Short mmCIF file of C-alpha atoms in Angstrom, two decimals:
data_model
loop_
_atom_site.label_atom_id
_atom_site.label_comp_id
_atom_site.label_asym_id
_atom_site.label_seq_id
_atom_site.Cartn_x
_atom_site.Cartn_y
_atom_site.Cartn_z
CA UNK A 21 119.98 113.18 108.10
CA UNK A 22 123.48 113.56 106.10
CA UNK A 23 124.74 110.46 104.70
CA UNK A 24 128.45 109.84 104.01
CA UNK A 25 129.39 108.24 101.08
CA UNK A 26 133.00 106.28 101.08
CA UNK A 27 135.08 104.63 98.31
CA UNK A 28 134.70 101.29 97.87
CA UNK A 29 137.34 100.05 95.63
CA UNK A 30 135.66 97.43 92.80
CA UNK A 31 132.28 98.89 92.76
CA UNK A 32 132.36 100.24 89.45
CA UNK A 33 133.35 97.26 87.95
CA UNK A 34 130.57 95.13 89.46
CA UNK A 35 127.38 97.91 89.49
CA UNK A 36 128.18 99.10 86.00
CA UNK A 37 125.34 97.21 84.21
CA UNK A 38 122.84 97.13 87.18
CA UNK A 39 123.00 101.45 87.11
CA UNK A 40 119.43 101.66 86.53
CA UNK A 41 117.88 98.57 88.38
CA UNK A 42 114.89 99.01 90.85
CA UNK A 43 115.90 95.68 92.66
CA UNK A 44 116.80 95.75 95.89
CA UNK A 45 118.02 92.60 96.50
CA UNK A 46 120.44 92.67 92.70
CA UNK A 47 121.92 95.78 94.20
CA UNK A 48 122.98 94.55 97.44
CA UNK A 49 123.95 90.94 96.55
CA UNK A 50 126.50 92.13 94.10
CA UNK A 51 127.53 95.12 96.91
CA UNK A 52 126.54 98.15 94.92
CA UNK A 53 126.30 101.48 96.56
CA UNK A 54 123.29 101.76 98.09
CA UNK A 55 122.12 105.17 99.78
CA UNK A 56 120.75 103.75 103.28
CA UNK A 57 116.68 105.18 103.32
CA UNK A 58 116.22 102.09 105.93
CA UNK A 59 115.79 104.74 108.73
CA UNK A 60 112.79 106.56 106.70
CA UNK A 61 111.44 103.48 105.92
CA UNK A 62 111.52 101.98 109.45
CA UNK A 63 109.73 105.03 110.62
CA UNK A 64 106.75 104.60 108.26
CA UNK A 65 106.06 101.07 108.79
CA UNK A 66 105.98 102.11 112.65
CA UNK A 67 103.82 104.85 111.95
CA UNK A 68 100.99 102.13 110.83
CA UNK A 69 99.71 104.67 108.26
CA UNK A 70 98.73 103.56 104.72
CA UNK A 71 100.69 106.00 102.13
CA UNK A 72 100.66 106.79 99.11
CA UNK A 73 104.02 107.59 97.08
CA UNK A 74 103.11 109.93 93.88
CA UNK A 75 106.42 110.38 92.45
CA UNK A 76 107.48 111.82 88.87
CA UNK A 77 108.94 108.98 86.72
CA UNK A 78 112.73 107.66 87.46
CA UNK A 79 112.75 108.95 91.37
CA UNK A 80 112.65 105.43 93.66
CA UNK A 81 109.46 104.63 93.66
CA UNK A 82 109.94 100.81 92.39
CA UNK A 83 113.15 100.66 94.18
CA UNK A 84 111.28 101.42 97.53
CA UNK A 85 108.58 99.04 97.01
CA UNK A 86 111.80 96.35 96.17
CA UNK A 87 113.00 97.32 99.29
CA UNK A 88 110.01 96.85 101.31
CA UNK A 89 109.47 93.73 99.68
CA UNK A 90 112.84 91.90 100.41
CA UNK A 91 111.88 93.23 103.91
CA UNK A 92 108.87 91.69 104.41
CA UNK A 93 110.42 88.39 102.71
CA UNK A 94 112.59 88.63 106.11
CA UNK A 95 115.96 88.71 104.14
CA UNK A 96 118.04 89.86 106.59
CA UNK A 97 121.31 89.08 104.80
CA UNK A 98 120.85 91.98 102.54
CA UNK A 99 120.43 94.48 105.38
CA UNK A 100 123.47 94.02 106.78
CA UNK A 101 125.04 97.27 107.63
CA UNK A 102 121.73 99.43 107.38
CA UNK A 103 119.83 101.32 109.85
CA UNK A 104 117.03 98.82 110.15
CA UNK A 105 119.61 95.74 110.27
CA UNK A 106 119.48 95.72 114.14
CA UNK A 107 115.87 96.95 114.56
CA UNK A 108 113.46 94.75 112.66
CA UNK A 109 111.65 91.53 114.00
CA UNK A 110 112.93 89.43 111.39
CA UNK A 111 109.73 87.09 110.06
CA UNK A 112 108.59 86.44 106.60
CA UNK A 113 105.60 88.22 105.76
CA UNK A 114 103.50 86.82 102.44
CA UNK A 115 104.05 89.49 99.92
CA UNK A 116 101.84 89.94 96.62
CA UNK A 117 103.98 91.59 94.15
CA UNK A 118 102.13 92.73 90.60
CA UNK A 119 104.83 94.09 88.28
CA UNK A 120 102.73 96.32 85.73
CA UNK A 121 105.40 95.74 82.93
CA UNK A 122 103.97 91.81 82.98
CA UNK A 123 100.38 93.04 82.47
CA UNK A 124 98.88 93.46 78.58
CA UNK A 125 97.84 96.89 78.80
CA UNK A 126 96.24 96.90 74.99
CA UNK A 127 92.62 96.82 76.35
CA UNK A 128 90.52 96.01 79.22
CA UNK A 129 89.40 93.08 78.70
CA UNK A 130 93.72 92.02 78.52
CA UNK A 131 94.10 93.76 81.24
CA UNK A 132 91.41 91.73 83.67
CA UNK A 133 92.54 88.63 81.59
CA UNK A 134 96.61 89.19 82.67
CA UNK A 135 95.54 90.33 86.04
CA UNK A 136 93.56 86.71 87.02
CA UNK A 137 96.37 84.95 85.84
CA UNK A 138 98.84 86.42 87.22
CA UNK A 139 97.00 86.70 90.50
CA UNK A 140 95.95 83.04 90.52
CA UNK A 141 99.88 82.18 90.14
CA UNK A 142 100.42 84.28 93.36
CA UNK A 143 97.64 82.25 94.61
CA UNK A 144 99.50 78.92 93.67
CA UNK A 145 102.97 80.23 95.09
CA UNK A 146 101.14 80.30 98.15
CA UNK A 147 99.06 77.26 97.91
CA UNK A 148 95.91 78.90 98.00
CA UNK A 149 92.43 78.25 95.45
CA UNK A 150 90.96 81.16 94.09
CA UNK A 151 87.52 80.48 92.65
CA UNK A 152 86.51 84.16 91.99
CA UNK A 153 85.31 85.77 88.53
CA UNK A 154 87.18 89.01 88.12
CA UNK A 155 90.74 90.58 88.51
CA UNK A 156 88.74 92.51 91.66
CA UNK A 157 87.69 89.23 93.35
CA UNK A 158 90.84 87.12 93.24
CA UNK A 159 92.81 90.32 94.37
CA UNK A 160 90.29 90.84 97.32
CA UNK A 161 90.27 86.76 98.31
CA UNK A 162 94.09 86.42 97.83
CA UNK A 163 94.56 88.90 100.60
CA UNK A 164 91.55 87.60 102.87
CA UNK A 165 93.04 83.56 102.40
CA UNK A 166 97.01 85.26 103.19
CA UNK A 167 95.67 87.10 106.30
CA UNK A 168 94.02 84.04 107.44
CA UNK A 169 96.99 82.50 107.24
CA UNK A 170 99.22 84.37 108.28
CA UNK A 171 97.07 87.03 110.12
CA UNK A 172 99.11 89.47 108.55
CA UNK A 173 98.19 92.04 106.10
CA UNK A 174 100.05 94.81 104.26
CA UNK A 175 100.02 95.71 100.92
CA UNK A 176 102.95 97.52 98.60
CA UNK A 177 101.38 98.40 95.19
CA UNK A 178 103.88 99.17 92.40
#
């Protein structure tokens, strides 16, 4: 698959400070040059395989899991013009996203301790009680009480 690249006059001047984001969305709301991978991505959703992406630091990987977040949030806006623009069933999907950067890494016992809390505000975003006693538990319930909800489960782990 070959893309083609074109100039867009402006660009510079509005992506020069988002360069290095891994947001999805911030790139194509301010209509920075995004290589289309909507194609790739459409094809392993359909596949219904569960992957996992080991990728050497820097290469997409957060970016990708951005993307298949905003997806899932049905935000079709920022799709205009993409591969999967015309292709997807537009719903929003409940989406747990645990940015690692927001987690106190300094021992285990911070780690479990960030994790609950941060799950249990997921939990609230969603209007949903959590009454479990570990990191392990409220991650397991949150996605039981969102599939019964919803009855619809799939995860993106970044």
């Amino acid at each position: 698959m070959m893309t083609k690249l074109r100039y867009m006059p402006g660009i510079m001047s509005v992506c020069k400070h988002v360069v290095m984001t891994q947001s999805f969305e911030k790139l194509r709301s301010r209509n920075c040059l995004y290589v289309d991978k909507t194609e790739v991505i459409y094809r392993m959703i359909m596949g219904g395989r569960i992957y996992f992406l080991s990728r050497p630091h820097r290469f997409g990987k957060s970016l990708l899991v951005s993307t298949l977040e905003v997806l899932f949030k049905g935000k079709k806006d920022l799709f205009k013009g993409l591969y999967i623009y015309d292709k997807w069933e537009w719903e929003e999907y409940p989406v747990i996203t645990i940015d690692w950067t927001e987690i106190n890494h300094s021992t285990p016992e911070e780690i479990e301790k960030d994790l609950v809390l941060y799950l249990k505000n997921i939990a609230k975003n969603y209007r949903i009680a959590l009454k479990a006693k570990s990191a392990v538990g409220y991650f397991r319930d949150l996605i039981v009480a969102l599939h019964k909800k919803n009855r619809q489960r799939r995860s993106h782990i970044d």
